[in-house]
CSV table of C-alpha atoms and ligand atoms in Angstrom, one decimal:
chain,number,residue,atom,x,y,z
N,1,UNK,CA,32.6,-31.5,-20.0
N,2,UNK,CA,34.0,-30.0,-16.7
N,3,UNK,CA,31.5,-27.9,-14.7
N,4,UNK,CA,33.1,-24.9,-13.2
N,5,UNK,CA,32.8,-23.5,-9.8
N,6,UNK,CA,29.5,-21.7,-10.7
N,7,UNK,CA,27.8,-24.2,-13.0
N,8,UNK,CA,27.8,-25.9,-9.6
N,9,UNK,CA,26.9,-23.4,-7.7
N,10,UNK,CA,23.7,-22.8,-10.1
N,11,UNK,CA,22.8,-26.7,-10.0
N,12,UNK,CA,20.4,-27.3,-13.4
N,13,UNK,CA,20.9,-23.8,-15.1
N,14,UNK,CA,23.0,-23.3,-17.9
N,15,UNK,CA,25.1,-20.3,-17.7
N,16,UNK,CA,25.3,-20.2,-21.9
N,17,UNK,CA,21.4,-20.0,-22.1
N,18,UNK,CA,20.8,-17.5,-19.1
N,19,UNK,CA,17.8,-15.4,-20.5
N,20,UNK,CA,18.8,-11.4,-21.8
N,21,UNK,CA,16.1,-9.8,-19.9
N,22,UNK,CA,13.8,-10.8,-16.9
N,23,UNK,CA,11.3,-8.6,-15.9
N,24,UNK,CA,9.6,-9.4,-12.4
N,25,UNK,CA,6.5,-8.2,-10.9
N,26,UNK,CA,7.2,-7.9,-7.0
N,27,UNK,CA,3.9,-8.9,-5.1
N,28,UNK,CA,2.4,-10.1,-2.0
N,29,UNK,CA,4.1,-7.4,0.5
N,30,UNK,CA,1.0,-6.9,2.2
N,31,UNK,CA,0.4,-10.9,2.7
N,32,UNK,CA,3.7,-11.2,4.1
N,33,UNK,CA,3.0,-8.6,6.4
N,34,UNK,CA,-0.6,-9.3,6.9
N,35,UNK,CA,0.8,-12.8,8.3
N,36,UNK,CA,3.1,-11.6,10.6
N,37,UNK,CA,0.4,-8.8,11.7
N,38,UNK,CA,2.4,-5.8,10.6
N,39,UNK,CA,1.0,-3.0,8.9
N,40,UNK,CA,1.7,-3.7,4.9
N,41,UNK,CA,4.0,-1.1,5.0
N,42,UNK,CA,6.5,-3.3,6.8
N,43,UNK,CA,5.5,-5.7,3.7
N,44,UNK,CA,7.5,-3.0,1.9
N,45,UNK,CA,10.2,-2.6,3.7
N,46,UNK,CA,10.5,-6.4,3.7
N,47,UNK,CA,10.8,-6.3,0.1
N,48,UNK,CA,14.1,-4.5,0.1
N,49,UNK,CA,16.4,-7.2,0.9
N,50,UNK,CA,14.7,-9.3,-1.8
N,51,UNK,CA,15.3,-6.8,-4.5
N,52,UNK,CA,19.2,-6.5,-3.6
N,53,UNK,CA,19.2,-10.7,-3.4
N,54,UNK,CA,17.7,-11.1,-7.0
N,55,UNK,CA,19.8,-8.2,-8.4
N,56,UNK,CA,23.0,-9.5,-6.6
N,57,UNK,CA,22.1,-13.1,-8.2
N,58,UNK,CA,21.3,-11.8,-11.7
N,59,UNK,CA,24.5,-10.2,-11.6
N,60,UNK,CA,25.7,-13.9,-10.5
N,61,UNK,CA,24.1,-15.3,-13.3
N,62,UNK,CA,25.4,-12.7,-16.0
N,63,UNK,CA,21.5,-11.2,-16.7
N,64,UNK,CA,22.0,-7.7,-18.7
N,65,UNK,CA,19.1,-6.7,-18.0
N,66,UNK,CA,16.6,-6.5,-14.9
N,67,UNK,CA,12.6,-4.6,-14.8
N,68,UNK,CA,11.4,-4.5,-11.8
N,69,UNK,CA,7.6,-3.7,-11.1
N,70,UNK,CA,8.0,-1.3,-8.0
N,71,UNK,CA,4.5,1.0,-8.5
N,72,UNK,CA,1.8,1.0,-10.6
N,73,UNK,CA,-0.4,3.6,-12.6
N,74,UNK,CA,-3.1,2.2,-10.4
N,75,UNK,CA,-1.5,1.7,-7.0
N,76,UNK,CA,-2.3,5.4,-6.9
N,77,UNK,CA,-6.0,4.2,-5.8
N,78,UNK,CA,-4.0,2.3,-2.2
N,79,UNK,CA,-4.6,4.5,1.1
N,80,UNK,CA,-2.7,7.7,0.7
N,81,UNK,CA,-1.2,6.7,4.1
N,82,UNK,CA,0.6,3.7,1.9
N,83,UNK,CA,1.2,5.4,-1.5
N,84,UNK,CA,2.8,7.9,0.9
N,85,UNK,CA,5.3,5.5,2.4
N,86,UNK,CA,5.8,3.7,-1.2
N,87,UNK,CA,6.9,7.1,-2.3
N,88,UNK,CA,9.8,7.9,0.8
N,89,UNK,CA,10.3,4.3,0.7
N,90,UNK,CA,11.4,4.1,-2.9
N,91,UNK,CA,13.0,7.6,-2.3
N,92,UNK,CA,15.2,6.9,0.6
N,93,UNK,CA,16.3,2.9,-1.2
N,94,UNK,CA,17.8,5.0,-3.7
N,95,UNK,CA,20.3,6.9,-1.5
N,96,UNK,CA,20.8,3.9,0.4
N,97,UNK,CA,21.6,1.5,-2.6
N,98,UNK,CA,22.6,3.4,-5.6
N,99,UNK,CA,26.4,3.4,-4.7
N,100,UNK,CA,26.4,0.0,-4.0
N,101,UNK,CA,24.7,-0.7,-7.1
N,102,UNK,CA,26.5,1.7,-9.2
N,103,UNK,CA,30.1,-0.1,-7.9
N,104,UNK,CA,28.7,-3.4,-9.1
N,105,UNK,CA,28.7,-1.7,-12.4
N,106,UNK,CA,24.6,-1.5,-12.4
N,107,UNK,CA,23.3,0.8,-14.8
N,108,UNK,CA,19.8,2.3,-12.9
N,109,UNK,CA,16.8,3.6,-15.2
N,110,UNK,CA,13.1,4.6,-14.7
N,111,UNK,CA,10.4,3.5,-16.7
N,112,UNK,CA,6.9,5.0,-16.1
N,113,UNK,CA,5.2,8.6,-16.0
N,114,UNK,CA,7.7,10.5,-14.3
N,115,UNK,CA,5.8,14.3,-14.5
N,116,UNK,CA,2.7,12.7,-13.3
N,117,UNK,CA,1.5,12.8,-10.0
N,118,UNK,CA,5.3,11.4,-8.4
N,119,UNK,CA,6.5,14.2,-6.2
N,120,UNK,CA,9.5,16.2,-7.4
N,121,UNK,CA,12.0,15.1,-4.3
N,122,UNK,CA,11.5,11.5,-5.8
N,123,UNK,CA,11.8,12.5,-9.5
N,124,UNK,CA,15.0,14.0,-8.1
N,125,UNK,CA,16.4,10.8,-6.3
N,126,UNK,CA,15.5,8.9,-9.9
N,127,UNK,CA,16.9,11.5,-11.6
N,128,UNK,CA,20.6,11.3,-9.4
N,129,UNK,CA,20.8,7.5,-9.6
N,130,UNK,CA,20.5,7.6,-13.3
N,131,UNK,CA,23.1,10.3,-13.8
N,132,UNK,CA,25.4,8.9,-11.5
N,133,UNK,CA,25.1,5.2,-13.3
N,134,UNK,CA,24.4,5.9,-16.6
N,135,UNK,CA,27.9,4.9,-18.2
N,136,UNK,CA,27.5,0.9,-16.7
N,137,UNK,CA,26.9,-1.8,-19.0
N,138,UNK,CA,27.7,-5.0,-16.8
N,139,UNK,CA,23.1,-4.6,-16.5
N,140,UNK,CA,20.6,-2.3,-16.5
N,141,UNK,CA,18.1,-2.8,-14.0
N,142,UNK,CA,14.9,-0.6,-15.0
N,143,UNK,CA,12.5,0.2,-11.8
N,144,UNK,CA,9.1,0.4,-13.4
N,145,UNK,CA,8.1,3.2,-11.3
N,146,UNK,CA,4.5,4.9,-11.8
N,147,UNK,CA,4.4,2.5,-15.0
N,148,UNK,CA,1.0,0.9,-16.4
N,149,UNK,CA,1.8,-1.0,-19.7
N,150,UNK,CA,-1.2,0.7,-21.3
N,151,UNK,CA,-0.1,4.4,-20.2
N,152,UNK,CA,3.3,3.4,-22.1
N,153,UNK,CA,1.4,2.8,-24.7
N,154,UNK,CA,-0.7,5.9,-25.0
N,155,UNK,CA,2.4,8.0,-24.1
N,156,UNK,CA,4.3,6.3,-27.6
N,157,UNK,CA,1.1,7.1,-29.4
N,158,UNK,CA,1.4,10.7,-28.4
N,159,UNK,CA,4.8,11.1,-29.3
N,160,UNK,CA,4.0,10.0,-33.0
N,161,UNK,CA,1.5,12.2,-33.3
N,162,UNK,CA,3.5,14.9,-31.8
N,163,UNK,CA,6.7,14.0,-33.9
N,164,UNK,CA,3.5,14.3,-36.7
N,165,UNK,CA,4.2,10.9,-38.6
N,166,UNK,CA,1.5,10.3,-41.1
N,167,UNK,CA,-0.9,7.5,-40.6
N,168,UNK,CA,0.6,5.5,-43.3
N,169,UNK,CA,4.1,5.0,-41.4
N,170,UNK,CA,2.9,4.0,-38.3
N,171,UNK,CA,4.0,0.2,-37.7
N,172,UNK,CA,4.9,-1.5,-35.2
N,173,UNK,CA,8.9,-0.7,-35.8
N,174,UNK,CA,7.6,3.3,-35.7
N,175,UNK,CA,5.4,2.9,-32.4
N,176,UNK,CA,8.5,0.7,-30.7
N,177,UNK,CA,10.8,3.7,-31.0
N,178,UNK,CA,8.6,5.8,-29.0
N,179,UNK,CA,8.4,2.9,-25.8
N,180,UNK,CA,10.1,4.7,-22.8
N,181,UNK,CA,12.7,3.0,-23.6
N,182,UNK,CA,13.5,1.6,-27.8
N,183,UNK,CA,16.9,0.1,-26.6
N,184,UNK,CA,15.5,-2.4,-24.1
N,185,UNK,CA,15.2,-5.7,-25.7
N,186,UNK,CA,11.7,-7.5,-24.5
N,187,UNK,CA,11.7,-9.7,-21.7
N,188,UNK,CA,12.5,-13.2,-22.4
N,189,UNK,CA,11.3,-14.4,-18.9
N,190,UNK,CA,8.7,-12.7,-16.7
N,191,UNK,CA,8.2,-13.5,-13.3
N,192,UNK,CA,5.0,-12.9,-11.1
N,193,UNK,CA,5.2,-13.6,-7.5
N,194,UNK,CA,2.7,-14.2,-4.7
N,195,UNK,CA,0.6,-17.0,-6.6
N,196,UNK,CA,-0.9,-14.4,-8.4
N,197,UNK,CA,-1.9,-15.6,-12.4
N,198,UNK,CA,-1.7,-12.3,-14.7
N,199,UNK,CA,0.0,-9.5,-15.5
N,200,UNK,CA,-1.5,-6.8,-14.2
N,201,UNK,CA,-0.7,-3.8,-16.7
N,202,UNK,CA,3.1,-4.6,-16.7
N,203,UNK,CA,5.2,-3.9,-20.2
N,204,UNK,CA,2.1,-5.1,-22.3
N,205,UNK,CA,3.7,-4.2,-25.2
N,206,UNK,CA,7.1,-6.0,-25.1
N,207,UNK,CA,5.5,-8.7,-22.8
N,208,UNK,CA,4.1,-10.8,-26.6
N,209,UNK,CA,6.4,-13.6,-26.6
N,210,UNK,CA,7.9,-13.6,-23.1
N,211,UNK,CA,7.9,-16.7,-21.1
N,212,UNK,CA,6.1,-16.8,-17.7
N,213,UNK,CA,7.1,-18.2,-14.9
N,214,UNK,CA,4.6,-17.9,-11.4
N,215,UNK,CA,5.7,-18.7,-8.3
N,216,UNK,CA,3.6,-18.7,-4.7
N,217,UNK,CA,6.4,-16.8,-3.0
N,218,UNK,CA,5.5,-13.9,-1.3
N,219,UNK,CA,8.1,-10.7,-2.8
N,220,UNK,CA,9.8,-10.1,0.9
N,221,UNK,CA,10.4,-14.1,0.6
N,222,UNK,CA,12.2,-13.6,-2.6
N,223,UNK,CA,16.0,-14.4,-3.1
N,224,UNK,CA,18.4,-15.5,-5.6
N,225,UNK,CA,17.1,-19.4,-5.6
N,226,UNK,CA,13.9,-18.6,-6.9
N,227,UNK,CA,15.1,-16.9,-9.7
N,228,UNK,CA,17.8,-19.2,-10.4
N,229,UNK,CA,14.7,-22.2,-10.0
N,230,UNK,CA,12.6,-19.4,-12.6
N,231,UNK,CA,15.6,-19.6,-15.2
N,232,UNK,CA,15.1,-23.5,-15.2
N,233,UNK,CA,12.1,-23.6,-15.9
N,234,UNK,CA,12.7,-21.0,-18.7
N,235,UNK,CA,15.3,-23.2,-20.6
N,236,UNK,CA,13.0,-26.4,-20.1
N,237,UNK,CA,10.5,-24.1,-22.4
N,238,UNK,CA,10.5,-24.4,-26.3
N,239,UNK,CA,10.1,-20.8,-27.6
N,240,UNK,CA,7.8,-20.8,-31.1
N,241,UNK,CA,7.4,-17.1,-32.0
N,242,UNK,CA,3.9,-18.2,-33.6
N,243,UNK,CA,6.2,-20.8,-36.1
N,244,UNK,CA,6.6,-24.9,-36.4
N,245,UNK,CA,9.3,-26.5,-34.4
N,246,UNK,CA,12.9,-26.2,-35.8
N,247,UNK,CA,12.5,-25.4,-39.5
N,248,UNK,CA,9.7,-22.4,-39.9
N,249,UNK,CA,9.6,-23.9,-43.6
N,250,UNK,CA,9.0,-27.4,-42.9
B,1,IPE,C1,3.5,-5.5,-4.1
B,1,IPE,O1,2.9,-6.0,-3.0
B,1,IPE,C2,4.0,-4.1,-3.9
B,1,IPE,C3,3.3,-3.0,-4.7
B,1,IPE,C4,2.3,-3.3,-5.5
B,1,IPE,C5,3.7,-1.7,-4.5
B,1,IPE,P1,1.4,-5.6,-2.6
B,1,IPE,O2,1.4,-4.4,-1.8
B,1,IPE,O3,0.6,-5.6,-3.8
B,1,IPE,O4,1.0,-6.9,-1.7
B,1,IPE,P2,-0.3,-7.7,-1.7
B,1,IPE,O5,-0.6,-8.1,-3.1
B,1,IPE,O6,-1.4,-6.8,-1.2
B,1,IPE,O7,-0.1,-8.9,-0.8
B,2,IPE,C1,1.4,-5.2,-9.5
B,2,IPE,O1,0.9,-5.6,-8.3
B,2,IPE,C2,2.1,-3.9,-9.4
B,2,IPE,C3,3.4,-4.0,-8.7
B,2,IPE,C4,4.0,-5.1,-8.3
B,2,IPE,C5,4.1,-2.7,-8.5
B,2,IPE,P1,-0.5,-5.3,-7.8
B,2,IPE,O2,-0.7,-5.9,-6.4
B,2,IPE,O3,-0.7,-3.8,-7.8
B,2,IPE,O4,-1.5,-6.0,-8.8
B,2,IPE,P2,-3.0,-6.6,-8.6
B,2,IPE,O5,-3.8,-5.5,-8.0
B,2,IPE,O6,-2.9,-7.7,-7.7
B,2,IPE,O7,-3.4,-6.9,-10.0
B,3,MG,MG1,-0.4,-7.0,-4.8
């Protein structure tokens, strides 16, 4: 069969069995910087770029749907002096990139603790690029933003016994619709940069059956490549869900 333009462009990945969801967990600003002597701030900073490369290549690629680990329920413990600049920094990206992202037809959402702790000029930035994107479909990219996997999990625990279902009807279907977010599908692929081997409180719920790809690049290194050379190595995997190869009944 006759490759097109982009099925040459993405050399090895097949654009029929791009994964639904990848969710990525952006480490190793502070090595870069730390390499170049900069202050891990400009680790941060450096990370920018990367983001709008891998968004602009899912995009390429046809991914619906992009997480993004940005800040975690523990980063809180960093040196004020760098939770600080995390906080601006993720503020002022917003204003500079949610146009751009909203004319590429990017749907932006939060996931994480929004009334805890995250100043209310940020909630407001969040709040703005999700009103102002909320109708796009092309993909949603979700920033996990003041997220920890087992927060999400307490949080949906709450809300069931809040909503006051009964002990009996709590299943797994029950506790799924109180996730931040029920519609998201689970992530087929995660990625972890930096060399780094685990997951580090990131969507520990939907993370059960995901793939996992680990790569030694440092985040601010990051572009399109990688996660093209990340989808590869997704469709050479064999997914089992727990069952026997091909037939479950065999
Ligand atoms: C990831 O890079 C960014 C955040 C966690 C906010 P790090 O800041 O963790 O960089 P390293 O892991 O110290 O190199
Ligand atoms: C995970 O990276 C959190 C984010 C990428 C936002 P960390 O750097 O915080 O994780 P650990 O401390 O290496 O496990
Ligand atoms: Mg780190």
């Amino acid at each position: 069969m006759c490759c097109s333009v982009d099925q040459v462009a993405h050399e090895g990945l097949d654009l029929e069995r791009v994964p639904a969801h990848v969710a990525c967990v952006m480490d190793g600003n502070g090595r870069w910087a730390a390499e170049r002597g900069l202050p891990r701030t400009e680790g941060h900073a450096a990370g920018e770029e990367a983001l709008l490369d891998t968004v602009n290549g899912a995009l390429e690629i046809g991914i619906e749907w992009l997480t993004m680990f940005a800040f975690s329920t523990e980063n809180w413990h960093r040196p004020r002096d760098e939770v600080r600049y995390l906080m601006g920094f993720n503020e002022s990206l917003l204003v500079r990139r949610r146009d751009e992202l909203h004319e590429k037809g990017v749907r932006i959402r939060f996931a994480g603790r929004r009334d805890w702790r995250v100043p209310r000029r940020v909630i407001r930035r969040m709040d703005e690029s999700a009103a102002l994107t909320a109708a796009n479909r092309r993909m949603t990219l979700t920033m996990a933003f003041n997220y920890g996997g087992r927060a999400e999990i307490v949080d949906a625990v709450r809300a069931l016994v809040a909503a006051g279902v009964p002990a009996a009807r709590v299943d797994e279907r029950a506790l799924h619709a109180h996730l931040y977010f029920p519609d998201m599908p689970d992530p087929d692929l995660v990625i972890r940069t930096s060399g780094e081997y685990r997951i580090s409180n990131f969507l520990l719920w939907q993370l059960a059956y995901s793939e996992l790809v680990f790569t030694d690049a440092l985040w601010p290194d990051f572009r399109r490549h990688h996660l093209f050379e990340a989808v590869c190595e997704y469709q050479r995997r064999e997914r089992r869900f727990g069952q026997v190869r091909g037939r479950a009944d065999r």
